[in-house]
């Protein structure tokens, strides 16, 4: 978005120029449609580093972090608490593909994108994993190996901040009490940046159960692996 794509010239024209300069384009955009235009108008690989619809490179780093911690995907349960946003969409697809059970707790109207829910349903028919979308955080975290959350006010929704915080707080904040409710030594994950006191209590993200710094490190390694595979 720093290039002001689509402002001074068509996105398609920018894509054609970048095609002449680069071997691969890694794009972080607001509108997913912009990403699609970049990919369709250039002859080089275009990687989605984040869009309003999904965040697949974050999901890959998350899955690597889970593998490092557990050494497996089967019989691992993820509880996602909060807004069914772009991060949730990609995590949902990745978990359902690899056999990780994922249960999502979100307010009504903040569910994951229907297309991604359908994609997950297709995946679980092959992987055998389980996908649930519920309302009660305490219900989804029971027996969870990992509790995952993200910001309540994603990019592009700044004008809804007050409404969103009133909707999500305090029910959907990941607190030490919610972590204990899993009934086991569970881990905490967050894609960063975070807002302590909103989606997560500082005692959780800064505590011994937090894997957020591993996630942050693994974003580098997964990005390197993707680039090596494509270039």
Coordinates of N, CA and C in Angstrom, one line a residue:
X1 N 0.8 -1.2 0.0 CA 0.0 0.0 0.0 C 0.9 1.3 0.0
X2 N 2.1 1.2 0.4 CA 3.0 2.3 0.4 C 3.2 2.8 -1.0
X3 N 3.1 2.0 -2.0 CA 3.2 2.4 -3.4 C 2.0 3.1 -3.9
X4 N 1.0 3.2 -3.1 CA -0.3 3.9 -3.5 C -0.8 3.2 -4.7
X5 N -0.9 1.9 -4.7 CA -1.3 1.1 -5.8 C -2.7 1.5 -6.2
X6 N -2.9 1.7 -7.5 CA -4.2 2.0 -8.1 C -4.5 3.5 -7.9
X7 N -3.6 4.3 -7.4 CA -3.9 5.8 -7.2 C -3.4 6.5 -8.4
X8 N -2.1 6.4 -8.7 CA -1.5 7.1 -9.8 C -1.6 6.4 -11.2
X9 N -1.6 5.1 -11.1 CA -1.8 4.3 -12.3 C -2.5 3.0 -11.9
X10 N -3.0 2.3 -12.9 CA -3.7 1.0 -12.7 C -2.8 0.0 -12.0
X11 N -3.4 -0.8 -11.1 CA -2.6 -1.9 -10.5 C -2.0 -2.8 -11.5
X12 N -2.7 -3.0 -12.6 CA -2.3 -3.9 -13.6 C -1.0 -3.4 -14.3
X13 N -0.9 -2.1 -14.4 CA 0.3 -1.4 -15.0 C 1.5 -1.5 -14.1
X14 N 1.2 -1.3 -12.8 CA 2.3 -1.4 -11.8 C 2.8 -2.9 -11.8
X15 N 1.9 -3.8 -11.9 CA 2.3 -5.2 -11.9 C 3.2 -5.6 -13.1
X16 N 2.9 -5.0 -14.3 CA 3.7 -5.3 -15.5 C 5.1 -4.7 -15.4
X17 N 5.2 -3.5 -14.8 CA 6.5 -2.9 -14.6 C 7.3 -3.7 -13.6
X18 N 6.8 -4.1 -12.5 CA 7.5 -4.9 -11.5 C 7.9 -6.2 -12.0
X19 N 7.1 -6.7 -12.9 CA 7.4 -8.0 -13.6 C 8.8 -7.9 -14.3
X20 N 9.1 -6.7 -14.8 CA 10.4 -6.5 -15.5 C 11.6 -6.4 -14.5
X21 N 11.3 -6.0 -13.3 CA 12.4 -5.7 -12.3 C 12.7 -6.9 -11.4
X22 N 11.7 -7.7 -11.1 CA 11.8 -8.7 -10.0 C 11.7 -10.1 -10.4
X23 N 12.2 -11.0 -9.6 CA 11.9 -12.4 -9.8 C 10.7 -12.9 -9.0
X24 N 10.3 -12.2 -8.0 CA 9.2 -12.6 -7.1 C 8.7 -11.3 -6.5
X25 N 7.4 -11.2 -6.3 CA 6.8 -10.0 -5.6 C 6.1 -10.5 -4.3
X26 N 6.5 -9.9 -3.2 CA 5.8 -10.2 -1.9 C 5.0 -8.9 -1.6
X27 N 3.7 -9.1 -1.6 CA 2.8 -7.9 -1.4 C 2.0 -8.0 -0.2
X28 N 2.0 -6.9 0.6 CA 1.1 -6.8 1.7 C 0.1 -5.6 1.4
X29 N -1.1 -6.0 1.2 CA -2.1 -5.0 0.7 C -3.3 -5.0 1.6
X30 N -4.2 -4.0 1.4 CA -5.4 -4.0 2.2 C -6.4 -4.9 1.4
X31 N -6.7 -4.5 0.2 CA -7.8 -5.2 -0.5 C -7.2 -6.5 -1.2
X32 N -7.8 -7.6 -1.0 CA -7.4 -8.9 -1.6 C -7.5 -8.8 -3.1
X33 N -8.5 -8.0 -3.6 CA -8.6 -7.8 -5.1 C -7.4 -7.2 -5.7
X34 N -6.7 -6.3 -4.9 CA -5.4 -5.8 -5.4 C -4.4 -6.9 -5.7
X35 N -4.3 -7.8 -4.7 CA -3.4 -8.9 -4.8 C -3.7 -9.8 -6.1
X36 N -5.0 -10.0 -6.3 CA -5.4 -10.8 -7.4 C -5.0 -10.1 -8.7
X37 N -5.2 -8.8 -8.8 CA -4.8 -8.1 -10.0 C -3.3 -8.1 -10.2
X38 N -2.5 -8.0 -9.2 CA -1.1 -8.1 -9.3 C -0.7 -9.5 -9.8
X39 N -1.3 -10.5 -9.3 CA -0.9 -11.9 -9.8 C -1.4 -12.2 -11.2
X40 N -2.5 -11.7 -11.6 CA -3.0 -11.9 -12.9 C -2.3 -11.1 -14.0
X41 N -1.7 -10.0 -13.6 CA -1.1 -9.1 -14.6 C 0.4 -9.2 -14.7
X42 N 1.0 -10.1 -13.9 CA 2.5 -10.3 -14.0 C 2.8 -11.8 -14.2
X43 N 4.0 -12.0 -14.7 CA 4.4 -13.4 -15.0 C 5.3 -14.0 -13.9
X44 N 5.4 -13.3 -12.8 CA 6.3 -13.8 -11.7 C 5.4 -14.2 -10.5
X45 N 6.0 -15.0 -9.6 CA 5.2 -15.4 -8.4 C 4.8 -14.2 -7.6
X46 N 3.6 -14.2 -7.1 CA 3.2 -13.1 -6.2 C 2.7 -13.7 -4.9
X47 N 3.4 -13.4 -3.8 CA 3.1 -13.9 -2.5 C 2.2 -13.0 -1.7
X48 N 1.2 -13.6 -1.1 CA 0.3 -12.8 -0.2 C 1.0 -12.7 1.2
X49 N 1.5 -11.5 1.5 CA 2.1 -11.3 2.8 C 1.1 -10.8 3.8
X50 N -0.1 -10.5 3.3 CA -1.3 -10.1 4.1 C -2.3 -9.4 3.2
X51 N -3.5 -9.7 3.4 CA -4.6 -9.0 2.7 C -5.8 -8.9 3.7
X52 N -6.8 -8.2 3.4 CA -8.0 -8.2 4.3 C -8.7 -9.5 4.3
X53 N -8.5 -10.4 3.4 CA -9.2 -11.7 3.4 C -8.4 -12.8 4.1
X54 N -7.1 -12.8 3.9 CA -6.3 -13.9 4.5 C -4.9 -13.5 4.7
X55 N -4.2 -14.4 5.5 CA -2.8 -14.2 5.8 C -2.0 -15.5 5.8
X56 N -1.9 -16.1 4.6 CA -1.3 -17.5 4.5 C 0.1 -17.6 5.0
X57 N 0.9 -16.6 4.8 CA 2.3 -16.7 5.3 C 2.4 -16.8 6.8
X58 N 1.5 -16.1 7.5 CA 1.4 -16.1 8.9 C 1.0 -17.5 9.4
X59 N 0.0 -18.1 8.7 CA -0.4 -19.5 9.0 C 0.7 -20.5 8.9
X60 N 1.5 -20.3 7.8 CA 2.6 -21.3 7.7 C 3.6 -21.2 8.9
X61 N 3.9 -20.0 9.3 CA 4.8 -19.8 10.5 C 4.1 -20.4 11.7
X62 N 2.8 -20.2 11.8 CA 2.1 -20.8 13.0 C 2.2 -22.3 13.0
X63 N 2.0 -22.9 11.8 CA 2.0 -24.4 11.7 C 3.4 -24.9 12.0
X64 N 4.5 -24.2 11.6 CA 5.8 -24.6 11.9 C 6.0 -24.5 13.4
X65 N 5.5 -23.5 14.0 CA 5.6 -23.3 15.5 C 4.9 -24.5 16.2
X66 N 3.8 -24.9 15.7 CA 3.0 -26.0 16.4 C 3.8 -27.3 16.2
X67 N 4.4 -27.5 15.0 CA 5.2 -28.7 14.8 C 6.4 -28.8 15.7
X68 N 7.1 -27.6 15.8 CA 8.2 -27.6 16.7 C 7.9 -27.9 18.1
X69 N 6.7 -27.5 18.6 CA 6.4 -27.7 20.0 C 5.9 -29.1 20.2
X70 N 5.1 -29.7 19.3 CA 4.4 -30.9 19.5 C 5.0 -32.1 18.7
X71 N 5.7 -31.8 17.6 CA 6.2 -32.9 16.8 C 5.2 -33.6 16.0
X72 N 4.0 -33.0 15.9 CA 2.9 -33.7 15.2 C 1.8 -32.6 14.9
X73 N 0.9 -33.0 14.1 CA -0.3 -32.2 13.9 C -1.6 -32.9 14.4
X74 N -1.6 -34.2 14.2 CA -2.8 -35.0 14.6 C -2.9 -34.9 16.1
X75 N -4.1 -34.9 16.6 CA -4.4 -34.9 18.0 C -4.0 -33.6 18.7
X76 N -3.8 -32.6 17.9 CA -3.5 -31.2 18.5 C -4.8 -30.4 18.3
X77 N -5.2 -29.7 19.4 CA -6.4 -28.9 19.3 C -6.0 -27.4 19.5
X78 N -6.5 -26.6 18.6 CA -6.3 -25.1 18.7 C -7.6 -24.5 19.0
X79 N -7.6 -23.6 20.0 CA -8.8 -22.8 20.3 C -8.5 -21.4 19.8
X80 N -9.3 -20.9 18.9 CA -9.1 -19.5 18.4 C -10.2 -18.7 19.1
X81 N -9.8 -17.6 19.8 CA -10.8 -16.8 20.5 C -10.7 -15.3 20.0
X82 N -11.8 -14.8 19.5 CA -11.9 -13.4 19.0 C -12.5 -13.3 17.7
X83 N -11.9 -12.3 16.9 CA -12.5 -11.9 15.6 C -12.1 -12.9 14.5
X84 N -13.1 -13.4 13.8 CA -12.8 -14.4 12.7 C -12.3 -13.6 11.5
X85 N -11.1 -13.1 11.6 CA -10.5 -12.2 10.6 C -9.6 -12.9 9.6
X86 N -8.8 -12.2 8.9 CA -7.9 -12.7 7.9 C -6.9 -13.8 8.4
X87 N -6.4 -13.6 9.6 CA -5.5 -14.5 10.2 C -6.3 -15.8 10.6
X88 N -7.5 -15.6 11.1 CA -8.3 -16.8 11.4 C -8.7 -17.6 10.2
X89 N -9.0 -16.9 9.1 CA -9.3 -17.6 7.8 C -8.2 -18.5 7.4
X90 N -7.0 -18.0 7.4 CA -5.9 -18.9 6.9 C -5.5 -20.0 7.9
X91 N -5.6 -19.7 9.2 CA -5.3 -20.7 10.2 C -6.3 -21.8 10.1
X92 N -7.6 -21.5 9.9 CA -8.7 -22.4 9.7 C -8.4 -23.4 8.6
X93 N -8.0 -22.9 7.5 CA -7.7 -23.7 6.3 C -6.4 -24.6 6.6
X94 N -5.4 -24.0 7.1 CA -4.2 -24.8 7.4 C -4.4 -25.9 8.4
X95 N -5.1 -25.6 9.5 CA -5.4 -26.6 10.5 C -6.2 -27.8 9.9
X96 N -7.3 -27.4 9.2 CA -8.2 -28.4 8.7 C -7.5 -29.3 7.6
X97 N -6.5 -28.7 6.9 CA -5.8 -29.5 5.9 C -4.9 -30.5 6.5
X98 N -4.3 -30.2 7.7 CA -3.2 -31.0 8.3 C -3.7 -31.9 9.4
X99 N -5.0 -31.8 9.7 CA -5.6 -32.7 10.7 C -5.6 -32.1 12.1
X100 N -5.4 -30.8 12.2 CA -5.4 -30.2 13.6 C -6.9 -29.8 13.8
X101 N -7.4 -30.1 15.0 CA -8.7 -29.7 15.4 C -8.7 -28.2 15.7
X102 N -9.6 -27.5 15.3 CA -9.7 -26.1 15.6 C -11.1 -25.7 16.0
X103 N -11.3 -25.0 17.1 CA -12.5 -24.5 17.6 C -12.4 -23.0 17.7
X104 N -13.4 -22.3 17.2 CA -13.4 -20.9 17.2 C -14.5 -20.3 18.0
X105 N -14.2 -19.3 18.9 CA -15.2 -18.6 19.7 C -15.2 -17.2 19.2
X106 N -16.3 -16.7 18.8 CA -16.4 -15.3 18.3 C -17.9 -14.9 18.5
X107 N -18.1 -13.5 18.6 CA -19.4 -13.0 18.7 C -20.2 -13.2 17.4
X108 N -21.5 -13.2 17.4 CA -22.3 -13.3 16.2 C -22.0 -12.1 15.3
X109 N -21.8 -12.5 14.0 CA -21.4 -11.4 13.0 C -19.9 -11.3 12.8
X110 N -19.1 -12.0 13.6 CA -17.7 -11.9 13.5 C -17.1 -13.3 13.1
X111 N -17.8 -14.1 12.5 CA -17.4 -15.5 12.1 C -16.3 -15.4 11.0
X112 N -15.6 -16.5 10.8 CA -14.7 -16.5 9.6 C -15.4 -16.4 8.3
X113 N -14.7 -16.1 7.3 CA -15.3 -15.9 5.9 C -16.0 -17.2 5.5
X114 N -17.2 -17.2 5.0 CA -17.9 -18.4 4.6 C -17.2 -19.3 3.6
X115 N -16.5 -18.6 2.7 CA -15.7 -19.4 1.7 C -14.6 -20.2 2.4
X116 N -14.0 -19.7 3.4 CA -13.0 -20.4 4.1 C -13.5 -21.5 5.0
X117 N -14.7 -21.3 5.6 CA -15.4 -22.3 6.3 C -15.7 -23.5 5.4
X118 N -16.2 -23.2 4.2 CA -16.5 -24.3 3.3 C -15.2 -25.0 2.9
X119 N -14.2 -24.3 2.6 CA -12.9 -24.9 2.3 C -12.4 -25.8 3.4
X120 N -12.6 -25.4 4.6 CA -12.2 -26.2 5.8 C -13.1 -27.5 5.8
X121 N -14.4 -27.4 5.5 CA -15.2 -28.5 5.6 C -14.8 -29.6 4.5
X122 N -14.4 -29.1 3.4 CA -13.8 -30.0 2.3 C -12.6 -30.7 2.8
X123 N -11.7 -29.9 3.5 CA -10.4 -30.4 4.0 C -10.7 -31.5 5.1
X124 N -11.6 -31.3 6.0 CA -11.8 -32.2 7.1 C -12.3 -33.6 6.6
X125 N -13.0 -33.6 5.5 CA -13.5 -34.8 4.9 C -12.3 -35.8 4.6
X126 N -11.1 -35.2 4.3 CA -9.9 -36.0 4.0 C -9.0 -36.1 5.2
X127 N -8.9 -35.1 6.0 CA -7.9 -35.1 7.1 C -8.4 -35.7 8.4
X128 N -9.8 -35.7 8.6 CA -10.4 -36.2 9.8 C -10.3 -35.3 11.0
X129 N -9.9 -34.0 10.8 CA -9.9 -33.1 11.9 C -11.3 -32.5 12.1
X130 N -11.4 -31.7 13.2 CA -12.7 -31.2 13.6 C -12.7 -29.7 13.6
X131 N -13.8 -29.1 13.1 CA -13.9 -27.6 13.0 C -15.2 -27.2 13.7
X132 N -15.1 -26.3 14.6 CA -16.3 -25.8 15.3 C -16.3 -24.3 15.4
X133 N -17.4 -23.6 15.3 CA -17.6 -22.2 15.5 C -18.6 -22.0 16.5
X134 N -18.2 -21.5 17.7 CA -19.1 -21.3 18.8 C -19.1 -19.9 19.3
X135 N -19.8 -19.6 20.4 CA -19.8 -18.3 21.0 C -19.0 -18.2 22.3
X136 N -18.9 -19.3 23.1 CA -18.4 -19.2 24.4 C -16.9 -19.6 24.4
X137 N -16.0 -18.6 24.8 CA -14.6 -18.9 24.8 C -14.2 -20.1 25.8
X138 N -14.9 -20.2 26.9 CA -14.6 -21.2 27.9 C -15.0 -22.6 27.3
X139 N -16.0 -22.6 26.4 CA -16.3 -23.9 25.8 C -15.3 -24.4 24.8
X140 N -14.7 -23.5 24.0 CA -13.8 -23.9 23.0 C -12.4 -24.2 23.5
X141 N -12.0 -23.6 24.7 CA -10.7 -23.8 25.2 C -10.5 -25.0 26.0
X142 N -11.6 -25.7 26.4 CA -11.5 -26.9 27.2 C -10.7 -27.9 26.4
X143 N -9.6 -28.5 27.0 CA -8.8 -29.5 26.4 C -7.9 -29.0 25.3
X144 N -7.9 -27.6 25.1 CA -7.1 -27.1 24.0 C -5.6 -27.1 24.3
X145 N -4.8 -27.5 23.3 CA -3.3 -27.4 23.4 C -2.8 -26.0 23.2
X146 N -3.5 -25.2 22.4 CA -3.1 -23.9 22.1 C -4.3 -23.0 22.1
X147 N -4.1 -21.8 22.7 CA -5.1 -20.7 22.6 C -4.5 -19.7 21.7
X148 N -5.2 -19.3 20.7 CA -4.8 -18.3 19.7 C -5.7 -17.1 19.6
X149 N -5.2 -15.9 19.6 CA -6.0 -14.8 19.3 C -5.3 -13.8 18.5
X150 N -6.1 -12.8 18.0 CA -5.5 -11.7 17.3 C -6.2 -10.4 17.7
X151 N -5.8 -9.3 17.1 CA -6.4 -8.0 17.5 C -7.9 -8.0 17.2
X152 N -8.6 -7.2 18.0 CA -10.1 -7.1 17.8 C -10.4 -6.0 16.7
X153 N -9.5 -5.1 16.5 CA -9.7 -4.1 15.5 C -8.6 -4.2 14.4
X154 N -9.0 -4.9 13.3 CA -8.0 -5.2 12.2 C -7.9 -4.0 11.3
X155 N -6.9 -4.0 10.4 CA -6.8 -2.9 9.5 C -8.0 -2.7 8.7
X156 N -8.4 -1.4 8.5 CA -9.6 -1.1 7.8 C -10.8 -0.9 8.6
X157 N -10.7 -1.3 9.9 CA -11.9 -1.3 10.8 C -11.7 -0.3 11.9
X158 N -10.8 0.6 11.7 CA -10.4 1.6 12.8 C -11.7 2.4 13.2
X159 N -12.5 2.7 12.2 CA -13.7 3.5 12.6 C -14.7 2.8 13.4
X160 N -14.6 1.4 13.5 CA -15.4 0.6 14.3 C -14.8 0.3 15.7
X161 N -13.7 0.9 16.0 CA -13.0 0.5 17.2 C -13.8 0.4 18.5
X162 N -14.6 1.5 18.8 CA -15.4 1.5 20.0 C -16.4 0.4 20.0
X163 N -17.1 0.3 18.9 CA -18.1 -0.8 18.8 C -17.5 -2.2 19.0
X164 N -16.4 -2.4 18.3 CA -15.8 -3.7 18.4 C -15.3 -4.0 19.8
X165 N -14.6 -3.1 20.5 CA -14.1 -3.3 21.8 C -15.3 -3.6 22.8
X166 N -16.4 -2.9 22.6 CA -17.6 -3.1 23.4 C -18.2 -4.5 23.2
X167 N -18.0 -5.0 22.0 CA -18.5 -6.3 21.6 C -17.6 -7.4 22.2
X168 N -16.3 -7.2 22.1 CA -15.4 -8.3 22.4 C -15.0 -8.3 23.9
X169 N -15.0 -7.2 24.5 CA -14.5 -7.1 25.9 C -15.7 -7.0 26.9
X170 N -15.5 -7.7 28.0 CA -14.3 -8.5 28.4 C -14.3 -9.9 28.1
X171 N -15.4 -10.4 27.5 CA -15.7 -11.8 27.3 C -14.6 -12.5 26.5
X172 N -14.0 -11.9 25.5 CA -13.1 -12.6 24.6 C -11.6 -12.3 24.8
X173 N -11.3 -11.6 25.9 CA -9.9 -11.4 26.2 C -9.3 -12.7 26.7
X174 N -8.1 -13.0 26.3 CA -7.4 -14.2 26.8 C -6.7 -13.8 28.0
X175 N -7.1 -14.4 29.1 CA -6.6 -14.1 30.5 C -6.0 -15.3 31.1
X176 N -5.3 -15.1 32.2 CA -4.7 -16.3 32.9 C -5.8 -17.3 33.3
X177 N -7.0 -16.8 33.6 CA -8.1 -17.7 34.0 C -8.5 -18.5 32.8
X178 N -8.6 -17.9 31.6 CA -9.0 -18.7 30.4 C -7.9 -19.7 30.1
X179 N -6.7 -19.3 30.2 CA -5.6 -20.3 30.0 C -5.7 -21.5 30.9
X180 N -6.0 -21.3 32.2 CA -6.1 -22.4 33.1 C -7.3 -23.3 32.8
X181 N -8.3 -22.7 32.2 CA -9.6 -23.5 32.0 C -9.4 -24.6 31.0
X182 N -8.3 -24.6 30.2 CA -8.0 -25.7 29.3 C -7.9 -27.1 30.0
X183 N -7.4 -27.0 31.3 CA -7.2 -28.2 32.0 C -5.9 -28.9 31.8
X184 N -5.0 -28.2 31.0 CA -3.7 -28.8 30.8 C -2.7 -27.6 30.6
X185 N -1.4 -28.0 30.4 CA -0.4 -26.9 30.2 C -0.5 -26.5 28.7
X186 N -1.3 -25.5 28.4 CA -1.5 -25.1 27.1 C -0.6 -23.9 26.7
X187 N -0.5 -23.6 25.4 CA 0.4 -22.5 25.0 C -0.5 -21.4 24.4
X188 N 0.1 -20.3 24.3 CA -0.6 -19.1 23.8 C 0.1 -18.6 22.5
X189 N -0.7 -18.3 21.5 CA -0.2 -17.8 20.2 C -0.9 -16.5 19.8
X190 N -0.1 -15.7 19.1 CA -0.7 -14.4 18.6 C 0.3 -13.9 17.5
X191 N -0.3 -13.4 16.3 CA 0.6 -13.1 15.2 C 1.3 -11.8 15.4
X192 N 1.0 -11.0 16.3 CA 1.6 -9.7 16.6 C 1.3 -8.7 15.4
X193 N 1.3 -7.4 15.7 CA 1.4 -6.8 17.0 C 0.2 -7.0 17.9
X194 N 0.3 -6.9 19.2 CA -0.8 -7.1 20.1 C -1.2 -5.8 20.8
X195 N -2.3 -5.9 21.5 CA -2.8 -4.8 22.3 C -3.0 -5.4 23.7
X196 N -2.1 -5.3 24.6 CA -2.2 -5.8 25.9 C -3.4 -5.1 26.6
X197 N -4.2 -5.9 27.3 CA -5.4 -5.3 27.9 C -6.6 -5.3 27.1
X198 N -6.5 -5.7 25.8 CA -7.6 -5.9 24.9 C -7.8 -7.4 24.6
X199 N -7.2 -7.9 23.5 CA -7.4 -9.3 23.2 C -6.6 -10.2 24.1
X200 N -5.6 -9.7 24.8 CA -4.8 -10.6 25.7 C -4.3 -9.8 26.9
X201 N -4.3 -10.5 28.0 CA -3.7 -10.0 29.2 C -2.2 -10.0 29.1
X202 N -1.5 -9.0 29.6 CA 0.0 -9.0 29.6 C 0.6 -10.2 30.3
X203 N 0.0 -10.7 31.3 CA 0.5 -11.8 32.0 C 0.6 -13.1 31.2
X204 N -0.3 -13.1 30.2 CA -0.3 -14.3 29.3 C 0.7 -14.2 28.2
X205 N 0.7 -13.1 27.5 CA 1.6 -13.0 26.3 C 3.1 -12.8 26.8
X206 N 3.3 -12.3 28.0 CA 4.7 -12.2 28.5 C 5.1 -13.4 29.4
X207 N 4.2 -14.4 29.5 CA 4.4 -15.5 30.4 C 5.1 -16.7 29.8
X208 N 5.3 -17.7 30.6 CA 6.1 -18.9 30.1 C 5.3 -19.7 29.0
X209 N 4.0 -19.6 28.9 CA 3.2 -20.4 28.0 C 3.1 -19.7 26.6
X210 N 3.7 -18.5 26.5 CA 3.6 -17.8 25.2 C 4.6 -18.3 24.2
X211 N 4.1 -18.5 23.0 CA 4.9 -18.9 21.8 C 5.0 -17.8 20.8
X212 N 4.6 -16.6 21.1 CA 4.6 -15.5 20.1 C 5.9 -15.2 19.5
X213 N 7.0 -15.3 20.3 CA 8.3 -14.9 19.8 C 8.8 -16.0 18.9
X214 N 8.5 -17.3 19.2 CA 8.8 -18.4 18.3 C 8.0 -18.2 16.9
X215 N 6.8 -17.8 17.0 CA 6.0 -17.5 15.8 C 6.7 -16.4 15.0
X216 N 7.1 -15.3 15.6 CA 7.8 -14.2 15.0 C 9.0 -14.6 14.3
X217 N 9.8 -15.4 14.9 CA 11.1 -16.0 14.4 C 10.8 -16.9 13.2
X218 N 9.8 -17.7 13.3 CA 9.4 -18.6 12.2 C 8.9 -18.0 11.0
X219 N 8.4 -16.8 11.1 CA 7.9 -16.1 9.9 C 9.1 -15.9 8.9
X220 N 10.3 -15.6 9.5 CA 11.5 -15.5 8.7 C 11.8 -16.8 7.9
X221 N 11.8 -17.9 8.7 CA 12.2 -19.2 8.1 C 11.2 -19.7 7.0
X222 N 9.9 -19.5 7.3 CA 8.9 -20.0 6.3 C 8.9 -19.1 5.1
X223 N 9.2 -17.8 5.3 CA 9.3 -16.9 4.1 C 10.5 -17.3 3.2
X224 N 11.6 -17.6 3.9 CA 12.8 -18.0 3.2 C 12.6 -19.3 2.4
X225 N 11.9 -20.2 3.0 CA 11.6 -21.5 2.4 C 10.7 -21.3 1.1
X226 N 9.7 -20.5 1.3 CA 8.8 -20.2 0.1 C 9.6 -19.6 -1.0
X227 N 10.4 -18.6 -0.7 CA 11.2 -17.9 -1.8 C 12.2 -18.9 -2.4
X228 N 12.8 -19.7 -1.7 CA 13.7 -20.7 -2.2 C 13.0 -21.7 -3.2
X229 N 11.8 -22.0 -2.8 CA 11.0 -23.0 -3.7 C 10.5 -22.3 -5.0
X230 N 10.4 -21.0 -4.9 CA 9.8 -20.3 -6.1 C 10.8 -19.7 -7.1
X231 N 12.0 -19.3 -6.5 CA 12.9 -18.6 -7.3 C 14.0 -19.5 -7.9

